[in-house]
mmCIF file with all atom_site columns, C-alpha atoms in Angstrom:
data_model
loop_
_atom_site.group_PDB
_atom_site.id
_atom_site.type_symbol
_atom_site.label_atom_id
_atom_site.label_alt_id
_atom_site.label_comp_id
_atom_site.label_asym_id
_atom_site.label_entity_id
_atom_site.label_seq_id
_atom_site.pdbx_PDB_ins_code
_atom_site.Cartn_x
_atom_site.Cartn_y
_atom_site.Cartn_z
_atom_site.occupancy
_atom_site.B_iso_or_equiv
_atom_site.pdbx_formal_charge
_atom_site.auth_seq_id
_atom_site.auth_comp_id
_atom_site.auth_asym_id
_atom_site.auth_atom_id
_atom_site.pdbx_PDB_model_num
ATOM 1   C CA . MET A 1 1   ? 158.419 62.199  250.914 1.00 0.00 ? 1   MET A CA 1
ATOM 2   C CA . ILE A 1 2   ? 155.660 61.971  248.761 1.00 0.00 ? 2   ILE A CA 1
ATOM 3   C CA . ASP A 1 3   ? 154.143 58.517  250.166 1.00 0.00 ? 3   ASP A CA 1
ATOM 4   C CA . ARG A 1 4   ? 153.851 60.713  253.682 1.00 0.00 ? 4   ARG A CA 1
ATOM 5   C CA . LEU A 1 5   ? 152.254 63.444  252.004 1.00 0.00 ? 5   LEU A CA 1
ATOM 6   C CA . ASN A 1 6   ? 149.944 61.635  250.539 1.00 0.00 ? 6   ASN A CA 1
ATOM 7   C CA . THR A 1 7   ? 148.836 59.918  253.685 1.00 0.00 ? 7   THR A CA 1
ATOM 8   C CA . PHE A 1 8   ? 148.532 63.494  255.230 1.00 0.00 ? 8   PHE A CA 1
ATOM 9   C CA . ILE A 1 9   ? 146.421 64.412  252.252 1.00 0.00 ? 9   ILE A CA 1
ATOM 10  C CA . ARG A 1 10  ? 144.165 61.348  252.832 1.00 0.00 ? 10  ARG A CA 1
ATOM 11  C CA . LYS A 1 11  ? 143.495 62.398  256.422 1.00 0.00 ? 11  LYS A CA 1
ATOM 12  C CA . VAL A 1 12  ? 142.248 66.137  255.305 1.00 0.00 ? 12  VAL A CA 1
ATOM 13  C CA . PRO A 1 13  ? 138.561 66.236  255.054 1.00 0.00 ? 13  PRO A CA 1
ATOM 14  C CA . THR A 1 14  ? 137.001 67.647  251.955 1.00 0.00 ? 14  THR A CA 1
ATOM 15  C CA . TRP A 1 15  ? 134.935 70.224  254.177 1.00 0.00 ? 15  TRP A CA 1
ATOM 16  C CA . PHE A 1 16  ? 138.342 71.763  255.454 1.00 0.00 ? 16  PHE A CA 1
ATOM 17  C CA . VAL A 1 17  ? 139.164 72.450  251.748 1.00 0.00 ? 17  VAL A CA 1
ATOM 18  C CA . TYR A 1 18  ? 135.733 74.191  251.287 1.00 0.00 ? 18  TYR A CA 1
ATOM 19  C CA . LEU A 1 19  ? 136.205 76.108  254.202 1.00 0.00 ? 19  LEU A CA 1
ATOM 20  C CA . VAL A 1 20  ? 139.804 77.506  253.385 1.00 0.00 ? 20  VAL A CA 1
ATOM 21  C CA . GLY A 1 21  ? 138.939 78.136  250.083 1.00 0.00 ? 21  GLY A CA 1
ATOM 22  C CA . ALA A 1 22  ? 135.770 80.025  250.397 1.00 0.00 ? 22  ALA A CA 1
ATOM 23  C CA . LEU A 1 23  ? 137.541 82.297  253.162 1.00 0.00 ? 23  LEU A CA 1
ATOM 24  C CA . PRO A 1 24  ? 138.941 84.630  250.611 1.00 0.00 ? 24  PRO A CA 1
ATOM 25  C CA . ALA A 1 25  ? 135.415 85.963  249.853 1.00 0.00 ? 25  ALA A CA 1
ATOM 26  C CA . PRO A 1 26  ? 134.242 87.704  252.878 1.00 0.00 ? 26  PRO A CA 1
ATOM 27  C CA . TRP A 1 27  ? 137.843 88.976  253.688 1.00 0.00 ? 27  TRP A CA 1
ATOM 28  C CA . LEU A 1 28  ? 137.722 90.704  250.193 1.00 0.00 ? 28  LEU A CA 1
ATOM 29  C CA . LEU A 1 29  ? 134.632 92.014  250.630 1.00 0.00 ? 29  LEU A CA 1
ATOM 30  C CA . TYR A 1 30  ? 135.440 93.556  253.875 1.00 0.00 ? 30  TYR A CA 1
ATOM 31  C CA . LEU A 1 31  ? 138.620 95.195  252.373 1.00 0.00 ? 31  LEU A CA 1
ATOM 32  C CA . ALA A 1 32  ? 136.308 96.582  249.522 1.00 0.00 ? 32  ALA A CA 1
ATOM 33  C CA . LEU A 1 33  ? 133.982 98.148  252.353 1.00 0.00 ? 33  LEU A CA 1
ATOM 34  C CA . THR A 1 34  ? 136.782 99.447  254.671 1.00 0.00 ? 34  THR A CA 1
ATOM 35  C CA . GLY A 1 35  ? 139.287 100.840 251.445 1.00 0.00 ? 35  GLY A CA 1
ATOM 36  C CA . GLY A 1 36  ? 141.867 98.147  251.352 1.00 0.00 ? 36  GLY A CA 1
ATOM 37  C CA . LEU A 1 37  ? 141.365 97.769  247.772 1.00 0.00 ? 37  LEU A CA 1
ATOM 38  C CA . GLY A 1 38  ? 142.325 101.173 246.812 1.00 0.00 ? 38  GLY A CA 1
ATOM 39  C CA . VAL A 1 39  ? 140.405 104.137 244.801 1.00 0.00 ? 39  VAL A CA 1
ATOM 40  C CA . GLU A 1 40  ? 138.525 101.916 242.730 1.00 0.00 ? 40  GLU A CA 1
ATOM 41  C CA . PRO A 1 41  ? 137.178 99.262  245.253 1.00 0.00 ? 41  PRO A CA 1
ATOM 42  C CA . ILE A 1 42  ? 134.563 97.457  242.596 1.00 0.00 ? 42  ILE A CA 1
ATOM 43  C CA . LYS A 1 43  ? 137.104 97.280  240.092 1.00 0.00 ? 43  LYS A CA 1
ATOM 44  C CA . ALA A 1 44  ? 139.829 95.509  242.423 1.00 0.00 ? 44  ALA A CA 1
ATOM 45  C CA . LEU A 1 45  ? 136.924 93.432  244.317 1.00 0.00 ? 45  LEU A CA 1
ATOM 46  C CA . GLU A 1 46  ? 135.829 92.188  240.473 1.00 0.00 ? 46  GLU A CA 1
ATOM 47  C CA . HIS A 1 47  ? 139.589 91.674  239.669 1.00 0.00 ? 47  HIS A CA 1
ATOM 48  C CA . GLU A 1 48  ? 140.515 89.454  242.666 1.00 0.00 ? 48  GLU A CA 1
ATOM 49  C CA . LEU A 1 49  ? 137.425 87.193  242.305 1.00 0.00 ? 49  LEU A CA 1
ATOM 50  C CA . GLY A 1 50  ? 138.536 86.570  238.901 1.00 0.00 ? 50  GLY A CA 1
ATOM 51  C CA . GLU A 1 51  ? 141.932 85.651  239.197 1.00 0.00 ? 51  GLU A CA 1
ATOM 52  C CA . LEU A 1 52  ? 141.345 83.678  242.381 1.00 0.00 ? 52  LEU A CA 1
ATOM 53  C CA . ALA A 1 53  ? 138.557 81.856  240.022 1.00 0.00 ? 53  ALA A CA 1
ATOM 54  C CA . LEU A 1 54  ? 141.229 81.249  237.488 1.00 0.00 ? 54  LEU A CA 1
ATOM 55  C CA . GLN A 1 55  ? 143.933 80.129  239.914 1.00 0.00 ? 55  GLN A CA 1
ATOM 56  C CA . LEU A 1 56  ? 141.724 77.590  241.177 1.00 0.00 ? 56  LEU A CA 1
ATOM 57  C CA . LEU A 1 57  ? 140.820 76.273  237.697 1.00 0.00 ? 57  LEU A CA 1
ATOM 58  C CA . ILE A 1 58  ? 144.630 75.960  237.057 1.00 0.00 ? 58  ILE A CA 1
ATOM 59  C CA . VAL A 1 59  ? 145.000 74.105  240.561 1.00 0.00 ? 59  VAL A CA 1
ATOM 60  C CA . GLY A 1 60  ? 142.169 71.915  239.367 1.00 0.00 ? 60  GLY A CA 1
ATOM 61  C CA . LEU A 1 61  ? 143.642 71.232  235.924 1.00 0.00 ? 61  LEU A CA 1
ATOM 62  C CA . ALA A 1 62  ? 146.859 70.393  237.730 1.00 0.00 ? 62  ALA A CA 1
ATOM 63  C CA . ILE A 1 63  ? 145.730 67.560  239.513 1.00 0.00 ? 63  ILE A CA 1
ATOM 64  C CA . THR A 1 64  ? 146.014 64.930  236.967 1.00 0.00 ? 64  THR A CA 1
ATOM 65  C CA . PRO A 1 65  ? 149.582 65.685  235.952 1.00 0.00 ? 65  PRO A CA 1
ATOM 66  C CA . LEU A 1 66  ? 150.551 66.077  239.609 1.00 0.00 ? 66  LEU A CA 1
ATOM 67  C CA . ARG A 1 67  ? 149.411 62.515  240.100 1.00 0.00 ? 67  ARG A CA 1
ATOM 68  C CA . ARG A 1 68  ? 150.789 61.352  236.868 1.00 0.00 ? 68  ARG A CA 1
ATOM 69  C CA . PHE A 1 69  ? 154.271 62.969  236.928 1.00 0.00 ? 69  PHE A CA 1
ATOM 70  C CA . ALA A 1 70  ? 154.946 63.800  240.641 1.00 0.00 ? 70  ALA A CA 1
ATOM 71  C CA . LYS A 1 71  ? 152.647 60.806  242.365 1.00 0.00 ? 71  LYS A CA 1
ATOM 72  C CA . LEU A 1 72  ? 151.155 63.553  244.264 1.00 0.00 ? 72  LEU A CA 1
ATOM 73  C CA . ASN A 1 73  ? 147.264 62.428  244.863 1.00 0.00 ? 73  ASN A CA 1
ATOM 74  C CA . LEU A 1 74  ? 144.737 65.332  245.111 1.00 0.00 ? 74  LEU A CA 1
ATOM 75  C CA . LEU A 1 75  ? 142.064 63.667  243.617 1.00 0.00 ? 75  LEU A CA 1
ATOM 76  C CA . LYS A 1 76  ? 139.917 63.662  246.364 1.00 0.00 ? 76  LYS A CA 1
ATOM 77  C CA . PHE A 1 77  ? 139.829 67.617  246.528 1.00 0.00 ? 77  PHE A CA 1
ATOM 78  C CA . ARG A 1 78  ? 139.061 67.972  242.614 1.00 0.00 ? 78  ARG A CA 1
ATOM 79  C CA . ARG A 1 79  ? 135.163 68.437  242.792 1.00 0.00 ? 79  ARG A CA 1
ATOM 80  C CA . ALA A 1 80  ? 135.876 70.907  245.691 1.00 0.00 ? 80  ALA A CA 1
ATOM 81  C CA . ILE A 1 81  ? 138.430 73.203  243.951 1.00 0.00 ? 81  ILE A CA 1
ATOM 82  C CA . GLY A 1 82  ? 136.183 72.701  240.891 1.00 0.00 ? 82  GLY A CA 1
ATOM 83  C CA . LEU A 1 83  ? 132.973 73.989  242.804 1.00 0.00 ? 83  LEU A CA 1
ATOM 84  C CA . LEU A 1 84  ? 135.099 77.052  244.691 1.00 0.00 ? 84  LEU A CA 1
ATOM 85  C CA . ALA A 1 85  ? 136.523 77.898  241.262 1.00 0.00 ? 85  ALA A CA 1
ATOM 86  C CA . PHE A 1 86  ? 132.875 78.245  239.901 1.00 0.00 ? 86  PHE A CA 1
ATOM 87  C CA . PHE A 1 87  ? 131.801 80.091  243.357 1.00 0.00 ? 87  PHE A CA 1
ATOM 88  C CA . TYR A 1 88  ? 134.489 82.653  242.373 1.00 0.00 ? 88  TYR A CA 1
ATOM 89  C CA . VAL A 1 89  ? 133.326 83.257  238.972 1.00 0.00 ? 89  VAL A CA 1
ATOM 90  C CA . ALA A 1 90  ? 130.016 83.432  240.132 1.00 0.00 ? 90  ALA A CA 1
ATOM 91  C CA . LEU A 1 91  ? 131.064 86.414  242.451 1.00 0.00 ? 91  LEU A CA 1
ATOM 92  C CA . HIS A 1 92  ? 133.026 87.909  239.708 1.00 0.00 ? 92  HIS A CA 1
ATOM 93  C CA . LEU A 1 93  ? 130.142 87.973  237.565 1.00 0.00 ? 93  LEU A CA 1
ATOM 94  C CA . LEU A 1 94  ? 127.638 89.004  240.396 1.00 0.00 ? 94  LEU A CA 1
ATOM 95  C CA . VAL A 1 95  ? 130.006 92.218  241.333 1.00 0.00 ? 95  VAL A CA 1
ATOM 96  C CA . TRP A 1 96  ? 130.263 93.099  237.572 1.00 0.00 ? 96  TRP A CA 1
ATOM 97  C CA . LEU A 1 97  ? 126.554 92.992  236.831 1.00 0.00 ? 97  LEU A CA 1
ATOM 98  C CA . VAL A 1 98  ? 125.288 94.494  240.520 1.00 0.00 ? 98  VAL A CA 1
ATOM 99  C CA . LEU A 1 99  ? 128.076 96.598  241.264 1.00 0.00 ? 99  LEU A CA 1
ATOM 100 C CA . ASP A 1 100 ? 130.080 97.823  238.234 1.00 0.00 ? 100 ASP A CA 1
ATOM 101 C CA . VAL A 1 101 ? 127.367 97.821  235.322 1.00 0.00 ? 101 VAL A CA 1
ATOM 102 C CA . GLN A 1 102 ? 124.019 97.829  237.052 1.00 0.00 ? 102 GLN A CA 1
ATOM 103 C CA . ILE A 1 103 ? 122.309 98.705  233.912 1.00 0.00 ? 103 ILE A CA 1
ATOM 104 C CA . LEU A 1 104 ? 120.681 95.671  232.329 1.00 0.00 ? 104 LEU A CA 1
ATOM 105 C CA . SER A 1 105 ? 120.644 97.508  229.037 1.00 0.00 ? 105 SER A CA 1
ATOM 106 C CA . GLN A 1 106 ? 124.315 98.116  229.095 1.00 0.00 ? 106 GLN A CA 1
ATOM 107 C CA . ILE A 1 107 ? 125.168 94.848  230.317 1.00 0.00 ? 107 ILE A CA 1
ATOM 108 C CA . TRP A 1 108 ? 123.849 92.839  227.291 1.00 0.00 ? 108 TRP A CA 1
ATOM 109 C CA . ALA A 1 109 ? 125.464 95.619  225.145 1.00 0.00 ? 109 ALA A CA 1
ATOM 110 C CA . ASP A 1 110 ? 129.299 94.982  226.691 1.00 0.00 ? 110 ASP A CA 1
ATOM 111 C CA . ILE A 1 111 ? 128.509 91.172  226.299 1.00 0.00 ? 111 ILE A CA 1
ATOM 112 C CA . LEU A 1 112 ? 127.790 91.589  222.730 1.00 0.00 ? 112 LEU A CA 1
ATOM 113 C CA . LYS A 1 113 ? 130.189 94.437  221.869 1.00 0.00 ? 113 LYS A CA 1
ATOM 114 C CA . ARG A 1 114 ? 133.115 93.700  224.019 1.00 0.00 ? 114 ARG A CA 1
ATOM 115 C CA . PRO A 1 115 ? 135.092 90.490  223.086 1.00 0.00 ? 115 PRO A CA 1
ATOM 116 C CA . TYR A 1 116 ? 136.875 89.921  226.463 1.00 0.00 ? 116 TYR A CA 1
ATOM 117 C CA . ILE A 1 117 ? 133.554 90.016  228.077 1.00 0.00 ? 117 ILE A CA 1
ATOM 118 C CA . THR A 1 118 ? 131.811 87.472  225.461 1.00 0.00 ? 118 THR A CA 1
ATOM 119 C CA . VAL A 1 119 ? 135.024 85.087  226.244 1.00 0.00 ? 119 VAL A CA 1
ATOM 120 C CA . GLY A 1 120 ? 134.369 85.537  229.801 1.00 0.00 ? 120 GLY A CA 1
ATOM 121 C CA . MET A 1 121 ? 130.548 84.725  229.716 1.00 0.00 ? 121 MET A CA 1
ATOM 122 C CA . ALA A 1 122 ? 131.342 81.908  227.267 1.00 0.00 ? 122 ALA A CA 1
ATOM 123 C CA . ALA A 1 123 ? 133.762 80.585  229.940 1.00 0.00 ? 123 ALA A CA 1
ATOM 124 C CA . PHE A 1 124 ? 131.223 80.973  232.748 1.00 0.00 ? 124 PHE A CA 1
ATOM 125 C CA . ALA A 1 125 ? 128.147 79.378  230.674 1.00 0.00 ? 125 ALA A CA 1
ATOM 126 C CA . LEU A 1 126 ? 130.511 75.902  230.132 1.00 0.00 ? 126 LEU A CA 1
ATOM 127 C CA . MET A 1 127 ? 131.133 76.122  234.049 1.00 0.00 ? 127 MET A CA 1
ATOM 128 C CA . VAL A 1 128 ? 127.408 76.003  234.668 1.00 0.00 ? 128 VAL A CA 1
ATOM 129 C CA . PRO A 1 129 ? 126.648 72.391  233.523 1.00 0.00 ? 129 PRO A CA 1
ATOM 130 C CA . LEU A 1 130 ? 129.920 71.441  235.175 1.00 0.00 ? 130 LEU A CA 1
ATOM 131 C CA . ALA A 1 131 ? 128.807 73.068  238.587 1.00 0.00 ? 131 ALA A CA 1
ATOM 132 C CA . VAL A 1 132 ? 125.288 71.300  238.331 1.00 0.00 ? 132 VAL A CA 1
ATOM 133 C CA . THR A 1 133 ? 126.680 67.893  237.687 1.00 0.00 ? 133 THR A CA 1
ATOM 134 C CA . SER A 1 134 ? 129.523 67.925  240.127 1.00 0.00 ? 134 SER A CA 1
ATOM 135 C CA . ASN A 1 135 ? 127.720 65.392  242.398 1.00 0.00 ? 135 ASN A CA 1
ATOM 136 C CA . ASN A 1 136 ? 127.435 61.458  242.815 1.00 0.00 ? 136 ASN A CA 1
ATOM 137 C CA . TRP A 1 137 ? 124.090 61.564  241.613 1.00 0.00 ? 137 TRP A CA 1
ATOM 138 C CA . SER A 1 138 ? 124.852 63.020  238.416 1.00 0.00 ? 138 SER A CA 1
ATOM 139 C CA . LEU A 1 139 ? 127.779 60.801  238.080 1.00 0.00 ? 139 LEU A CA 1
ATOM 140 C CA . ARG A 1 140 ? 125.412 57.878  238.504 1.00 0.00 ? 140 ARG A CA 1
ATOM 141 C CA . LYS A 1 141 ? 122.843 58.914  236.202 1.00 0.00 ? 141 LYS A CA 1
ATOM 142 C CA . LEU A 1 142 ? 124.959 60.097  233.451 1.00 0.00 ? 142 LEU A CA 1
ATOM 143 C CA . GLY A 1 143 ? 127.469 57.305  233.446 1.00 0.00 ? 143 GLY A CA 1
ATOM 144 C CA . ALA A 1 144 ? 130.167 57.342  230.553 1.00 0.00 ? 144 ALA A CA 1
ATOM 145 C CA . ARG A 1 145 ? 128.490 60.858  229.210 1.00 0.00 ? 145 ARG A CA 1
ATOM 146 C CA . TRP A 1 146 ? 129.546 62.531  232.520 1.00 0.00 ? 146 TRP A CA 1
ATOM 147 C CA . ARG A 1 147 ? 133.339 62.362  231.711 1.00 0.00 ? 147 ARG A CA 1
ATOM 148 C CA . LYS A 1 148 ? 132.827 63.561  228.257 1.00 0.00 ? 148 LYS A CA 1
ATOM 149 C CA . LEU A 1 149 ? 130.599 66.351  230.050 1.00 0.00 ? 149 LEU A CA 1
ATOM 150 C CA . HIS A 1 150 ? 133.237 67.472  232.184 1.00 0.00 ? 150 HIS A CA 1
ATOM 151 C CA . GLN A 1 151 ? 136.045 67.573  229.452 1.00 0.00 ? 151 GLN A CA 1
ATOM 152 C CA . LEU A 1 152 ? 134.346 71.057  228.878 1.00 0.00 ? 152 LEU A CA 1
ATOM 153 C CA . THR A 1 153 ? 136.474 71.982  231.816 1.00 0.00 ? 153 THR A CA 1
ATOM 154 C CA . TYR A 1 154 ? 139.461 72.062  229.540 1.00 0.00 ? 154 TYR A CA 1
ATOM 155 C CA . LEU A 1 155 ? 138.007 74.669  227.326 1.00 0.00 ? 155 LEU A CA 1
ATOM 156 C CA . ALA A 1 156 ? 136.441 76.582  230.192 1.00 0.00 ? 156 ALA A CA 1
ATOM 157 C CA . VAL A 1 157 ? 139.874 77.158  231.979 1.00 0.00 ? 157 VAL A CA 1
ATOM 158 C CA . LEU A 1 158 ? 141.421 78.103  228.323 1.00 0.00 ? 158 LEU A CA 1
ATOM 159 C CA . LEU A 1 159 ? 138.517 80.945  227.699 1.00 0.00 ? 159 LEU A CA 1
ATOM 160 C CA . GLY A 1 160 ? 139.313 82.241  231.371 1.00 0.00 ? 160 GLY A CA 1
ATOM 161 C CA . ALA A 1 161 ? 142.995 82.797  230.710 1.00 0.00 ? 161 ALA A CA 1
ATOM 162 C CA . LEU A 1 162 ? 142.282 84.049  227.317 1.00 0.00 ? 162 LEU A CA 1
ATOM 163 C CA . HIS A 1 163 ? 139.524 86.333  229.111 1.00 0.00 ? 163 HIS A CA 1
ATOM 164 C CA . PHE A 1 164 ? 142.269 87.729  231.444 1.00 0.00 ? 164 PHE A CA 1
ATOM 165 C CA . VAL A 1 165 ? 144.725 88.343  228.465 1.00 0.00 ? 165 VAL A CA 1
ATOM 166 C CA . MET A 1 166 ? 142.059 90.139  226.615 1.00 0.00 ? 166 MET A CA 1
ATOM 167 C CA . LEU A 1 167 ? 140.892 92.448  229.717 1.00 0.00 ? 167 LEU A CA 1
ATOM 168 C CA . VAL A 1 168 ? 144.410 93.953  230.324 1.00 0.00 ? 168 VAL A CA 1
ATOM 169 C CA . LYS A 1 169 ? 145.401 97.239  228.793 1.00 0.00 ? 169 LYS A CA 1
ATOM 170 C CA . GLY A 1 170 ? 148.942 97.256  227.174 1.00 0.00 ? 170 GLY A CA 1
ATOM 171 C CA . PHE A 1 171 ? 151.236 94.597  227.576 1.00 0.00 ? 171 PHE A CA 1
ATOM 172 C CA . GLN A 1 172 ? 151.319 93.053  231.077 1.00 0.00 ? 172 GLN A CA 1
ATOM 173 C CA . LEU A 1 173 ? 153.228 89.495  231.664 1.00 0.00 ? 173 LEU A CA 1
ATOM 174 C CA . GLU A 1 174 ? 150.666 88.254  234.603 1.00 0.00 ? 174 GLU A CA 1
ATOM 175 C CA . PRO A 1 175 ? 148.148 87.404  232.374 1.00 0.00 ? 175 PRO A CA 1
ATOM 176 C CA . LEU A 1 176 ? 150.296 85.851  229.701 1.00 0.00 ? 176 LEU A CA 1
ATOM 177 C CA . ILE A 1 177 ? 151.748 83.738  232.546 1.00 0.00 ? 177 ILE A CA 1
ATOM 178 C CA . TYR A 1 178 ? 148.549 82.445  233.474 1.00 0.00 ? 178 TYR A CA 1
ATOM 179 C CA . MET A 1 179 ? 147.856 81.473  229.852 1.00 0.00 ? 179 MET A CA 1
ATOM 180 C CA . ALA A 1 180 ? 151.144 79.696  229.422 1.00 0.00 ? 180 ALA A CA 1
ATOM 181 C CA . ILE A 1 181 ? 150.622 77.726  232.601 1.00 0.00 ? 181 ILE A CA 1
ATOM 182 C CA . VAL A 1 182 ? 147.384 76.669  231.063 1.00 0.00 ? 182 VAL A CA 1
ATOM 183 C CA . LEU A 1 183 ? 148.692 75.749  227.728 1.00 0.00 ? 183 LEU A CA 1
ATOM 184 C CA . ALA A 1 184 ? 151.185 73.688  229.271 1.00 0.00 ? 184 ALA A CA 1
ATOM 185 C CA . LEU A 1 185 ? 149.021 71.559  231.575 1.00 0.00 ? 185 LEU A CA 1
ATOM 186 C CA . LEU A 1 186 ? 146.909 71.286  228.660 1.00 0.00 ? 186 LEU A CA 1
ATOM 187 C CA . ALA A 1 187 ? 149.800 70.158  226.602 1.00 0.00 ? 187 ALA A CA 1
ATOM 188 C CA . THR A 1 188 ? 150.423 67.414  228.981 1.00 0.00 ? 188 THR A CA 1
ATOM 189 C CA . ARG A 1 189 ? 147.108 65.921  228.975 1.00 0.00 ? 189 ARG A CA 1
ATOM 190 C CA . VAL A 1 190 ? 147.600 65.965  225.125 1.00 0.00 ? 190 VAL A CA 1
ATOM 191 C CA . LYS A 1 191 ? 150.964 63.948  224.982 1.00 0.00 ? 191 LYS A CA 1
ATOM 192 C CA . PHE A 1 192 ? 149.824 61.595  227.487 1.00 0.00 ? 192 PHE A CA 1
ATOM 193 C CA . LYS A 1 193 ? 146.437 60.554  225.537 1.00 0.00 ? 193 LYS A CA 1
ATOM 194 C CA . GLY A 1 194 ? 148.844 60.468  222.175 1.00 0.00 ? 194 GLY A CA 1
ATOM 195 C CA . ALA A 1 195 ? 151.247 58.294  224.044 1.00 0.00 ? 195 ALA A CA 1
ATOM 196 C CA . LEU A 1 196 ? 148.501 56.157  225.817 1.00 0.00 ? 196 LEU A CA 1
ATOM 197 C CA . PHE A 1 197 ? 146.549 55.612  222.106 1.00 0.00 ? 197 PHE A CA 1
ATOM 198 C CA . ALA A 1 198 ? 150.269 54.756  220.465 1.00 0.00 ? 198 ALA A CA 1
ATOM 199 C CA . GLN A 1 199 ? 150.758 52.117  223.083 1.00 0.00 ? 199 GLN A CA 1
ATOM 200 C CA . ARG A 1 200 ? 147.289 50.561  222.494 1.00 0.00 ? 200 ARG A CA 1
ATOM 201 C CA . SER A 1 201 ? 147.762 50.399  218.739 1.00 0.00 ? 201 SER A CA 1
#
C-alpha cells in the first residue's frame, strides 16, 4: 500500500502542490470581503491565515518522521510546503500591519509590549532566511551550512505554536493540541539523533 502511494506521489508535480496550497488565500479574502468570516472579518482573516501557516509548518516538520517510521516519502514537496507556510505567515503579518493596526507607532509598541506578538515576530524573522535560501543555488553555495541554517525551522515552528497558545484568551484546547503535536514531532527527531549517535559511539 505504501509503495503504491509513494509511486503515486512521485508522479504528482510540485507545481500542483504550490497551486493547491495557494488556493485558500483568495478564498479567504473573498469570504472576508463578502461577510463570510463573521462580524470581525479582519481578525478572522488574520487568524485563518496564521493557522494555515502553522498547519503547513507542522506538515513540513512531519515529513521526515513520516518517511522514517511510516515509509511515506513526501520529501519532494518539503520545499514547496515550507515556502507556502512562509507565504501564509507573510499574509498573516500583512493583514495585521495594514488592515488591523495600521498605525506605525502602534505596531512597534505592540511588538515590544505584547509578548505573543514578540514571539510571533521572532518566528517570522527566523523564517525569512529560510525562505530566501530555499532554492538550489543557495543549497550549492552554502553547502553544509545550508542544513545547519535550515535547522532554524524547528525553533520557528515551536515559536509559531507558542504564539498561538499565548494569543488566545482563557483556556482553549486547539492551540494546546497544536503545541503538543509540535513537541511530539520535535521529540521524534531528538530521539532519532540520540539513537543514531549511540550507534556510532
